[in-house]
Coordinates of C-alpha atoms in Angstrom, one line a residue:
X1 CA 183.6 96.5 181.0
X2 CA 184.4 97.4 177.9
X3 CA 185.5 94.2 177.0
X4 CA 182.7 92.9 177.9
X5 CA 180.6 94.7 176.1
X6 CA 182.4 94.6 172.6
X7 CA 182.7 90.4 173.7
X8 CA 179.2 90.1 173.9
X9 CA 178.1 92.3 170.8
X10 CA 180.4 90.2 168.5
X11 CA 178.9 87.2 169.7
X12 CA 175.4 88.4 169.5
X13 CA 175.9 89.9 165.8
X14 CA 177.2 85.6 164.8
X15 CA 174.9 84.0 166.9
X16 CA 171.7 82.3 165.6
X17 CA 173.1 81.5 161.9
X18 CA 172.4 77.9 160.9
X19 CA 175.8 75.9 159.8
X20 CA 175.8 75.6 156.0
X21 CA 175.6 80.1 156.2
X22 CA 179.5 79.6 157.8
X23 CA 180.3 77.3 155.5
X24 CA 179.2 79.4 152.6
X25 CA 180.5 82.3 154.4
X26 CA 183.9 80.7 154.1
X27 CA 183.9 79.9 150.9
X28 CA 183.3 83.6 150.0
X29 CA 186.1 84.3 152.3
X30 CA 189.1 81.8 150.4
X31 CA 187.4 83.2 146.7
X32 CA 188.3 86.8 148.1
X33 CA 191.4 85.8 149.3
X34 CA 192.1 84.8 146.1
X35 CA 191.3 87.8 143.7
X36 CA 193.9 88.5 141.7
X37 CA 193.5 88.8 138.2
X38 CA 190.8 91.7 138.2
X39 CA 193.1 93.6 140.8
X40 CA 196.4 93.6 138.2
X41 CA 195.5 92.7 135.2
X42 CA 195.6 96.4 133.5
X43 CA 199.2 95.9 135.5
X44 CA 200.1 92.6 133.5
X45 CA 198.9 93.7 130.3
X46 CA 200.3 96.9 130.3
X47 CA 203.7 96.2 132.3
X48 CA 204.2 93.2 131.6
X49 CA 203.4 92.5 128.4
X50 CA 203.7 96.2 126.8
X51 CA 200.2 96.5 125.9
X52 CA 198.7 99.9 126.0
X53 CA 196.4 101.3 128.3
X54 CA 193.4 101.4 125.5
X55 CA 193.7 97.7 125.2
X56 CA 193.7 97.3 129.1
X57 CA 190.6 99.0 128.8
X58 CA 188.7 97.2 125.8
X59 CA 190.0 93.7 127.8
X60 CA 188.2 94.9 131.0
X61 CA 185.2 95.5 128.6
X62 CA 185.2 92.9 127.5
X63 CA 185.7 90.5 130.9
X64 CA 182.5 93.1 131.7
X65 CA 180.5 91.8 129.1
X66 CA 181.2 88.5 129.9
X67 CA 179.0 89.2 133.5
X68 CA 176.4 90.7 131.3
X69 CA 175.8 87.5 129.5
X70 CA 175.8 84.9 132.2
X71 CA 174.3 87.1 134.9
X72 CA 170.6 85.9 133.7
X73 CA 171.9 82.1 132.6
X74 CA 173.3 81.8 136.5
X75 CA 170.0 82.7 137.7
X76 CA 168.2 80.4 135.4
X77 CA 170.4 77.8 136.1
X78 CA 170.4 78.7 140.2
X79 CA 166.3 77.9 139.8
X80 CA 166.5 75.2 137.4
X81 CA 169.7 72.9 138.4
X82 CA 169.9 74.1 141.7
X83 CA 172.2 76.4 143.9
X84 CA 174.9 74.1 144.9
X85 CA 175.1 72.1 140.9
X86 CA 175.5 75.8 140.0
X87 CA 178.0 77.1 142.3
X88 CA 180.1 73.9 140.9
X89 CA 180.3 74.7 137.5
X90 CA 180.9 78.2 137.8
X91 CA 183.4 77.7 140.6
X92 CA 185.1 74.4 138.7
X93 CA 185.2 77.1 135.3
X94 CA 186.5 79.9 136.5
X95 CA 189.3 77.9 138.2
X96 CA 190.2 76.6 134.8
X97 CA 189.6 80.2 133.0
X98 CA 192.1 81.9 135.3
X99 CA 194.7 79.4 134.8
X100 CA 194.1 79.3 131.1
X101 CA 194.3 83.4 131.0
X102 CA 197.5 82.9 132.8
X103 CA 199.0 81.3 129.6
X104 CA 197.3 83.2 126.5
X105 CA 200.1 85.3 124.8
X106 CA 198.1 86.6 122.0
X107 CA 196.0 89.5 121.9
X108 CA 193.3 88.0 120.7
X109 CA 193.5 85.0 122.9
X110 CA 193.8 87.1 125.9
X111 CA 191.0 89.3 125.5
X112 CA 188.8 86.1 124.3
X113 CA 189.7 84.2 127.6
X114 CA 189.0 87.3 130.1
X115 CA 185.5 87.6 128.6
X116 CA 185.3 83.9 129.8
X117 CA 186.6 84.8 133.1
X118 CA 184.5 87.2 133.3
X119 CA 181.1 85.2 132.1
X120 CA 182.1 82.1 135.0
X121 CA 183.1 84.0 137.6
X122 CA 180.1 86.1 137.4
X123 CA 177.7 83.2 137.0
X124 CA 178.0 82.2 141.1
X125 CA 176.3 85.3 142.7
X126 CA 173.3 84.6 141.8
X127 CA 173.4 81.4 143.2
X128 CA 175.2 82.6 146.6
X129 CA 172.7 84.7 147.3
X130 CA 169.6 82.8 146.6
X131 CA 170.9 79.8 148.9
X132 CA 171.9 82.3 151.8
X133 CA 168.5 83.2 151.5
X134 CA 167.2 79.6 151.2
X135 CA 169.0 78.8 154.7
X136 CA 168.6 82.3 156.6
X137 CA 165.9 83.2 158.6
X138 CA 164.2 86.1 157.6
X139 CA 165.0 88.2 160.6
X140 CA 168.3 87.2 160.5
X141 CA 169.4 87.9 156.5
X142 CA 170.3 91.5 157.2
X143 CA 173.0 90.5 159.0
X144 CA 174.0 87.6 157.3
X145 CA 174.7 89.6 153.8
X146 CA 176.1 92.0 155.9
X147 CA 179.2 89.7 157.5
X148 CA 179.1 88.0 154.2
X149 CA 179.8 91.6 152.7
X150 CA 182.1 92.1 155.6
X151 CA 183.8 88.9 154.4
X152 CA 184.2 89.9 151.1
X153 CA 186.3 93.1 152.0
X154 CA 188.4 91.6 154.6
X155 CA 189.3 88.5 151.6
X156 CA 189.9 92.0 149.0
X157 CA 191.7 94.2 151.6
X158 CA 194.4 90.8 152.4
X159 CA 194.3 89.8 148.8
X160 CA 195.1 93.4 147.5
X161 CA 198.5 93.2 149.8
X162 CA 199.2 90.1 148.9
X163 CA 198.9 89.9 145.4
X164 CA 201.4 92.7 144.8
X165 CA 203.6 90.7 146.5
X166 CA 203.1 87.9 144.4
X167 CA 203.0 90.1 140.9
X168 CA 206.5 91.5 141.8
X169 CA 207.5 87.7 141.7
X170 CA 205.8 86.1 139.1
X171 CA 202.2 87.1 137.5
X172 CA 201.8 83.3 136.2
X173 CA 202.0 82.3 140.1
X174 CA 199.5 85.0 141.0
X175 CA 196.6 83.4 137.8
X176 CA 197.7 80.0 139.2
X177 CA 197.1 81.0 143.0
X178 CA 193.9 82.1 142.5
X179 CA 192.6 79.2 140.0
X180 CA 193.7 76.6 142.8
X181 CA 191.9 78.8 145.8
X182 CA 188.8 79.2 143.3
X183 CA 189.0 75.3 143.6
X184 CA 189.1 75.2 146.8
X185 CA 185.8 77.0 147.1
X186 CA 184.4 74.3 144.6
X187 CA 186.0 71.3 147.1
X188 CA 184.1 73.7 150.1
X189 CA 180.8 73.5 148.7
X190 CA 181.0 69.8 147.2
X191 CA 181.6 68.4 150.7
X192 CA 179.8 70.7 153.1
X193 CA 176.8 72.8 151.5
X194 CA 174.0 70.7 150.9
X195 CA 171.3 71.5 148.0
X196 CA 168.5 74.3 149.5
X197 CA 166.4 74.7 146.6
X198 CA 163.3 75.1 148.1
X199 CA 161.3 72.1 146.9
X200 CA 157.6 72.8 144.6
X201 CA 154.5 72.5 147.0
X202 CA 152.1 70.2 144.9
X203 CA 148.3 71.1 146.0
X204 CA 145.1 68.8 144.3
X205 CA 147.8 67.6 141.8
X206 CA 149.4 70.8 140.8
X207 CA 152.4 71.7 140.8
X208 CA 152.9 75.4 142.0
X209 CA 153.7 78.0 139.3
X210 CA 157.4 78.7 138.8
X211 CA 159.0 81.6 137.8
X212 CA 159.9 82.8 134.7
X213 CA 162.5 85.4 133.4
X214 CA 159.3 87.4 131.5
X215 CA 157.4 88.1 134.8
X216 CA 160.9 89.1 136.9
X217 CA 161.0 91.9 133.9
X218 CA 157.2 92.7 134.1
X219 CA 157.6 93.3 138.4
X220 CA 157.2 96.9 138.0
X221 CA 158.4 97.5 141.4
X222 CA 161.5 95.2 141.0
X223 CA 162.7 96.7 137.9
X224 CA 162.2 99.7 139.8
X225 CA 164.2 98.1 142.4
X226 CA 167.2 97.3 139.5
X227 CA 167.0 100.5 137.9
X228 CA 168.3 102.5 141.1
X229 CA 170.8 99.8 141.6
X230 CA 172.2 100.3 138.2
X231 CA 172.0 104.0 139.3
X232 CA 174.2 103.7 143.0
X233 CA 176.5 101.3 141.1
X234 CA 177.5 104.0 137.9
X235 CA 178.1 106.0 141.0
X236 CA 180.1 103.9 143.4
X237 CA 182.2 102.3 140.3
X238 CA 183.6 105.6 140.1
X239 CA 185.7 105.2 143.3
X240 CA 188.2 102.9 141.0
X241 CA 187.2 104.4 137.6
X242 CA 187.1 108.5 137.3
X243 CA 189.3 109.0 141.3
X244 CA 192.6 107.6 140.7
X245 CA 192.1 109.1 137.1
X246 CA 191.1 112.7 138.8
X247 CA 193.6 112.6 141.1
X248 CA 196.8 111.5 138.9
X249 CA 195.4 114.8 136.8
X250 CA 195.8 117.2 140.3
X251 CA 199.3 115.8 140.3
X252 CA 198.5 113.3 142.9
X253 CA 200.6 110.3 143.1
X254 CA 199.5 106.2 143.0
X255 CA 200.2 105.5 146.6
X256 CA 198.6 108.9 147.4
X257 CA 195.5 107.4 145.6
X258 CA 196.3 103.9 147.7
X259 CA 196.3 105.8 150.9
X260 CA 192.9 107.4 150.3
X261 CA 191.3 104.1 148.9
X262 CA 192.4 102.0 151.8
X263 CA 190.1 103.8 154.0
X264 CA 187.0 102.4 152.3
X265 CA 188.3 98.8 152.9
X266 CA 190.1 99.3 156.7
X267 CA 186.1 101.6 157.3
X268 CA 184.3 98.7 155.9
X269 CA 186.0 96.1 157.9
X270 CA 185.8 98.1 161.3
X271 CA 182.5 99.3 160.5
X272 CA 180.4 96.8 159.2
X273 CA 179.2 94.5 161.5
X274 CA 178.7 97.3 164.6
X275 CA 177.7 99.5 162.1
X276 CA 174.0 96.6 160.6
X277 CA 173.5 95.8 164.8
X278 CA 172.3 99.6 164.7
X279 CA 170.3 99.4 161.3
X280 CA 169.3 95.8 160.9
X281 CA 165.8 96.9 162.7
X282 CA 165.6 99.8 161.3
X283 CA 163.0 101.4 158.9
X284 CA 165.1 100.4 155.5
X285 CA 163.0 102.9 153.3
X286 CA 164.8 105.9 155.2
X287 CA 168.3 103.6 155.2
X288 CA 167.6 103.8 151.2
X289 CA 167.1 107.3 151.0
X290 CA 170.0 108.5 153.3
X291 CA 172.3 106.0 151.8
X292 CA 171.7 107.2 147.8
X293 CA 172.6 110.6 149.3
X294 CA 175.5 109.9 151.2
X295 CA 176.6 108.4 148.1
X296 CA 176.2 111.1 145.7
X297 CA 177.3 113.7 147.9
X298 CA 179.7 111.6 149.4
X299 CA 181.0 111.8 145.5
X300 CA 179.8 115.1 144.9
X301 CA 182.4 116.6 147.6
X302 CA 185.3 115.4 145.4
X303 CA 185.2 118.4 143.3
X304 CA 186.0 120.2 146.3
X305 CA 189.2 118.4 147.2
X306 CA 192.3 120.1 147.3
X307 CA 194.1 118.3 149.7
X308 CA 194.5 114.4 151.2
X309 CA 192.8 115.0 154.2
X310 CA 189.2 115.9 151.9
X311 CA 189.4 113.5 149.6
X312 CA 190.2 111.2 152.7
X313 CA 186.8 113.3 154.2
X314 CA 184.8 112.2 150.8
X315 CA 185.8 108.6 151.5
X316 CA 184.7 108.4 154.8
X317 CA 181.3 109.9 153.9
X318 CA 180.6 107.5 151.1
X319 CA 182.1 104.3 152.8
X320 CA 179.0 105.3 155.3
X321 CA 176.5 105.0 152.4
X322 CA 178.3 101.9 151.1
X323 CA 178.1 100.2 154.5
X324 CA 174.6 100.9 154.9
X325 CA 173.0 100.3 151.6
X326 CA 174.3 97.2 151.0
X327 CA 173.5 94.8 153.5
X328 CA 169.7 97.2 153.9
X329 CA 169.0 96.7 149.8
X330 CA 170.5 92.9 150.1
X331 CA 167.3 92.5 152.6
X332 CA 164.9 94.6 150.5
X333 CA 165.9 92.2 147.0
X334 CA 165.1 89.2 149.1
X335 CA 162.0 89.9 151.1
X336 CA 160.7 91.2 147.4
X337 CA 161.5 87.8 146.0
X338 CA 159.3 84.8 145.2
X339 CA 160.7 81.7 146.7
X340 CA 161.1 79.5 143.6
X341 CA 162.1 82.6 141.6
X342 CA 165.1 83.6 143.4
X343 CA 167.7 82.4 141.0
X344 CA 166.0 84.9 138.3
X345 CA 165.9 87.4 140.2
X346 CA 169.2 87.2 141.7
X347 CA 170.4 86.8 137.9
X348 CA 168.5 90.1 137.2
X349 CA 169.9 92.4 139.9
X350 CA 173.5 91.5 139.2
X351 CA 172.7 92.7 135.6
X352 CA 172.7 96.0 136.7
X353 CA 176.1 96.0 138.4
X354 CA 177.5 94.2 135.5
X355 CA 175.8 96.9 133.1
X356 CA 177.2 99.2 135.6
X357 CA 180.5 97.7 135.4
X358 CA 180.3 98.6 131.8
X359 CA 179.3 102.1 131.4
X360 CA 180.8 103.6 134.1
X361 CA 184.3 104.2 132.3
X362 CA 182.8 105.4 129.4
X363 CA 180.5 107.6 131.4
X364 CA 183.9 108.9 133.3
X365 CA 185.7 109.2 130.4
X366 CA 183.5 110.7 128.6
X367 CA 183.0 113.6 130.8
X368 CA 186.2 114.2 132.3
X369 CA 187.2 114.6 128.8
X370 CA 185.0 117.2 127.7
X371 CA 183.8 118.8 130.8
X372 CA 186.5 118.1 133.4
X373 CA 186.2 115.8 137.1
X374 CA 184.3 119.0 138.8
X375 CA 181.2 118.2 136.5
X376 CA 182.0 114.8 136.8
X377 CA 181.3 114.8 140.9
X378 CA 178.6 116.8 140.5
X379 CA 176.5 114.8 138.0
X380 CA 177.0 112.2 141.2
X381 CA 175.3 114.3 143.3
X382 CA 172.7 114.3 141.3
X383 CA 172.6 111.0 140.9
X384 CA 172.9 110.3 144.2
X385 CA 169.3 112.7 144.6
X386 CA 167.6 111.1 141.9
X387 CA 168.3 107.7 143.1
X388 CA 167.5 108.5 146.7
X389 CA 163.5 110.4 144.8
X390 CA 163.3 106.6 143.1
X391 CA 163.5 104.6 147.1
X392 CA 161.3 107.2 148.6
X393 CA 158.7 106.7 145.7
X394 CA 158.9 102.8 144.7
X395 CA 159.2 102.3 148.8
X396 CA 155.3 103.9 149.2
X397 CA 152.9 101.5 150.7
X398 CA 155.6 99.0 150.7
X399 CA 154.3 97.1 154.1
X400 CA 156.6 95.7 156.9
X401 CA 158.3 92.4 156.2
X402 CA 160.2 89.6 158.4
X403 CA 163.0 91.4 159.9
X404 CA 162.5 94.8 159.6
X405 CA 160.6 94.8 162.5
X406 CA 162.3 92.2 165.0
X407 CA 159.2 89.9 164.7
X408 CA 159.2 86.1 164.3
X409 CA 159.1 84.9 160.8
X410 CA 158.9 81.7 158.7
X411 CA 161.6 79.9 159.1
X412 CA 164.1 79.7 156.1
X413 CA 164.3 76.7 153.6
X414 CA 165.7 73.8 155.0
X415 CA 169.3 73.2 153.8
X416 CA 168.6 69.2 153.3
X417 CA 165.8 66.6 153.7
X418 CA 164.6 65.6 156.9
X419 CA 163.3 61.7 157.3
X420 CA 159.8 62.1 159.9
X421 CA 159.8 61.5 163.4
X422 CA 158.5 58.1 164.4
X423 CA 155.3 58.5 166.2
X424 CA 155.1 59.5 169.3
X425 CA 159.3 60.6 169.5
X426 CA 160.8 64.1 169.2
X427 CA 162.8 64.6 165.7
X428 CA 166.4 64.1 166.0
X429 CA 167.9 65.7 163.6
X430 CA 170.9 67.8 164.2
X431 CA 169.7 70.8 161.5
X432 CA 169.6 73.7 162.7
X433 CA 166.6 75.1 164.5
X434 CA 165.7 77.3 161.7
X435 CA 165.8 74.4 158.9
X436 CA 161.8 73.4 159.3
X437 CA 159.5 72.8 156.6
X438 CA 159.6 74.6 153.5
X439 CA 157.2 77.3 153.5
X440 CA 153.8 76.8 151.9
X441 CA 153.7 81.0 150.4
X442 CA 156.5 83.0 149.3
X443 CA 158.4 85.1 152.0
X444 CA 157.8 88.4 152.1
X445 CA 155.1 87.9 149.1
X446 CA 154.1 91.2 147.5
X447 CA 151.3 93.2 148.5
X448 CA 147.9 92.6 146.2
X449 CA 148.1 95.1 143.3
X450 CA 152.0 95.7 142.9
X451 CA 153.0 94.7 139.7
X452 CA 154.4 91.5 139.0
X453 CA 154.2 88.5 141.4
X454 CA 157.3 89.3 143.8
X455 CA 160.6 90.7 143.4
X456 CA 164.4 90.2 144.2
X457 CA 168.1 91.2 143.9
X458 CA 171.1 90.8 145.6
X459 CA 174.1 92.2 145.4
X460 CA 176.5 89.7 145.4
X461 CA 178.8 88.2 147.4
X462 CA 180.5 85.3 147.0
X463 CA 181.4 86.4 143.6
X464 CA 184.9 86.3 142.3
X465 CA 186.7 88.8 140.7
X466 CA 187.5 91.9 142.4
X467 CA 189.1 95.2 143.2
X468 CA 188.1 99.0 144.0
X469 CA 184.7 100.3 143.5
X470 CA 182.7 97.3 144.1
X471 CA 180.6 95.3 144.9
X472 CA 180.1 93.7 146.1
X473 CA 181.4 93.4 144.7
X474 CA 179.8 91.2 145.1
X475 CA 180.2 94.0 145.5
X476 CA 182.4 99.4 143.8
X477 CA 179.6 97.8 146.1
X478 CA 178.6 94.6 147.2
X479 CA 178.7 93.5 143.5
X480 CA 180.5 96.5 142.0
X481 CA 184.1 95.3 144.1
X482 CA 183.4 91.8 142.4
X483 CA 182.2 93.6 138.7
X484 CA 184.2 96.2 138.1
X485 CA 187.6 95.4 139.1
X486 CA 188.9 94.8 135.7
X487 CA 187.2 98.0 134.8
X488 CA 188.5 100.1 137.7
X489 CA 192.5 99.3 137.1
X490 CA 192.6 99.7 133.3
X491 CA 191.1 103.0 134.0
X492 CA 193.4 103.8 136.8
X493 CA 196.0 102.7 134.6
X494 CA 195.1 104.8 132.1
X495 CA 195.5 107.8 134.2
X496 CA 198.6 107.1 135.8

């Protein structure tokens, strides 16, 4: 019976998802598989080639930065090219940026090419996201970011094994791996994802307004939105920034630090998916709340650790928040976004993981060094409180959208055209049943008198580089796994 049951609950939690979301699912899948450089890079710099940990550290910087700038050109581009032209290039260039990185011998050279890295392999998440919402129902996109984000740690939890394997044989075979799976994913969207930019609806001979980076920064309640982002991310980077750092200070060892981390990956893939069945209905202004505290407190308990089993205990608690917020504030970004903005928007959100990505090391070191970890976890905590204030605030008055209910919505964007029935004869095309016609209003259109016209994030998946933290990192979180990789080993280097 049991059987049965978990038989019938897997298949209802895949069922219903057009095509071209597997195929996009997949591709997230063989990217992940592939992450290696932001896992051991602080390894191949510092090991390898004899580099100190500071210049680890100003490297992953630097591959930070590189998100930073193309975060709000990918979005552009996402809305202006298209999702699947964009997905190419930044696909096709970060294949050829890894394998480049793989050869640079000069300091220089090397940190110059992992800012590149950084800037195209940042550049596709805006893109993923806006086309899984393009092709998704809304009803059905809390679930779909959430085994897209379950995707994305099974890829990082095989890829993390593997690529230690492949470091202790060569380093050059691991940049090279990962550059040819990279293109891979480019092959996978070339041939199977069609173009699902919703098309302009043209009324009396106008075209409908687009969407313009100015008014994605003017949405008050988006920003909002961002700015508690940014705020879970400096938190969540910290579970590959300031832990391994804290705990190599209590005399803890690496794999000690492995064996606690692994729990957030082996939670996340046993966990996920039963995990959104139970939330994907659910009110998500309380998932909000509740998931900012588990977060900071999750952190917060740190300071308390003085053996395995707690900090194994703090992991467990803020896994929970992790597993929760993201696919919940995935849903939130996209019922807050304007159709024909979603690129921008996208672009916009990942900004604050890549800011994140950024100031979180600094933040750690900062005051480790002058206050020690204990004030460290607790400034998490609060956070974790503030953040959790912001949702319970912006979320006031914020009406019911498609999907958080269980009600019938538009359907999504269709993933290609459609040539019309001849009269009199049923349509025979094989799309899905959710591709119908574009809708004529934005989903999930905001309320009369919020600021702004609409708003949206996502928290990546589908992006590329990746280790501990995100992100989500895509994606740290949803995007912090995919952002802060880099970030999280040169620090955890630095404390070894």
């Amino acid at each position: 019976m049991y059987t049965a049951a978990l038989r019938r609950a897997a298949k209802e939690s895949v069922s219903g998802l057009p095509r071209a979301f597997w195929w996009l699912w997949t591709s997230t899948l063989v990217n992940r598989l592939g992450a290696f450089v932001a896992t051991y890079t602080a390894l191949y710099l510092t090991l390898e080639r004899g580099h100190s940990a500071s210049y680890a550290g100003l490297v992953a910087a630097l591959h930070g930065l590189g998100g930073v700038v193309s975060s709000l050109g990918a979005g552009v581009m996402a809305d202006r090219l298209g999702r699947r032209p964009t997905l190419l290039i930044a696909q096709t260039s970060t294949a050829a940026s890894v394998a480049l990185l793989g050869f640079m011998e000069h300091p220089v050279a090397i940190a110059a090419v992992a800012g590149l890295v950084g800037m195209t392999s940042n550049a596709s998440r805006p893109a993923v996201q806006a086309m899984m919402a393009d092709i998704v129902r809304p009803e059905d996109r809390v679930r779909a970011f959430s085994l897209n984000y379950w995707a994305i740690n099974l890829g990082f939890a095989i890829s993390s094994a593997g690529a230690g394997l492949v470091a202790e044989y060569s380093y050059l075979a691991g940049f090279l791996g990962e550059a040819a799976l990279t293109l891979v994913c480019a092959v996978v969207v070339f041939v199977k994802l069609p173009e699902s930019r919703p098309e302009r609806i043209t009324t009396a001979g106008k075209a409908e307004p687009g969407t313009s980076l100015g008014s994605v920064l003017r949405d008050g309640r988006y920003m909002g939105v961002v700015g508690l982002s940014f705020l879970l991310a400096l938190i969540f980077m910290q579970s590959s920034v300031a832990l391994p750092v804290a705990m190599g200070m209590d005399g803890w060892s690496p794999s000690d630090y492995g064996f606690v981390i692994a729990l957030n990956g082996v939670l996340i893939v046993a966990l996920q998916i039963p995990v959104t069945r139970l939330i994907e209905h659910r009110d998500p202004r309380r998932l909000l709340v509740v998931s900012a505290l588990l977060a900071g407190y999750g952190f917060g308990l740190t300071a308390f650790a003085g053996s395995l089993g707690v900090y194994a205990l703090t992991v467990v608690v803020w896994t929970l928040a992790e597993i929760v917020n993201s696919p919940t504030q995935m849903g939130l970004v996209v019922r807050l976004s304007p159709v024909h903005g979603r690129g921008r928007y996208q672009g916009v959100h990942t900004l604050s993981w890549s800011a994140a990505a950024l100031i979180a090391p600094l933040m750690a070191g900062y005051v480790i060094d002058h206050w020690g970890a204990a004030w460290l976890w607790a400034s998490c905590a609060v956070i974790g409180t503030v953040a959790a204030l912001g949702y319970w605030l912006l979320m006031r008055g914020l009406p019911d959208g498609p999907g958080t209910t269980g009600e019938r919505a538009p359907s999504a964007v269709p993933v290609r055209p459609a040539a019309p029935a001849p009269a009199g004869h049923a349509p025979t095309d094989s799309a899905p049943p959710t591709a119908l016609a574009p809708p004529t209003e934005h989903v999930g259109a905001r309320p009369s008198g919020g600021a702004g016209g609409g708003a949206g994030t996502g928290t990546g998946a589908g992006g590329h580089t990746s280790t501990r933290s995100g992100g989500d990192a895509d994606e740290g979180k949803d995007m912090g796994k995919e952002t802060g990789g880099m970030t999280a080993a040169a620090a955890g280097e630095a404390g070894a």
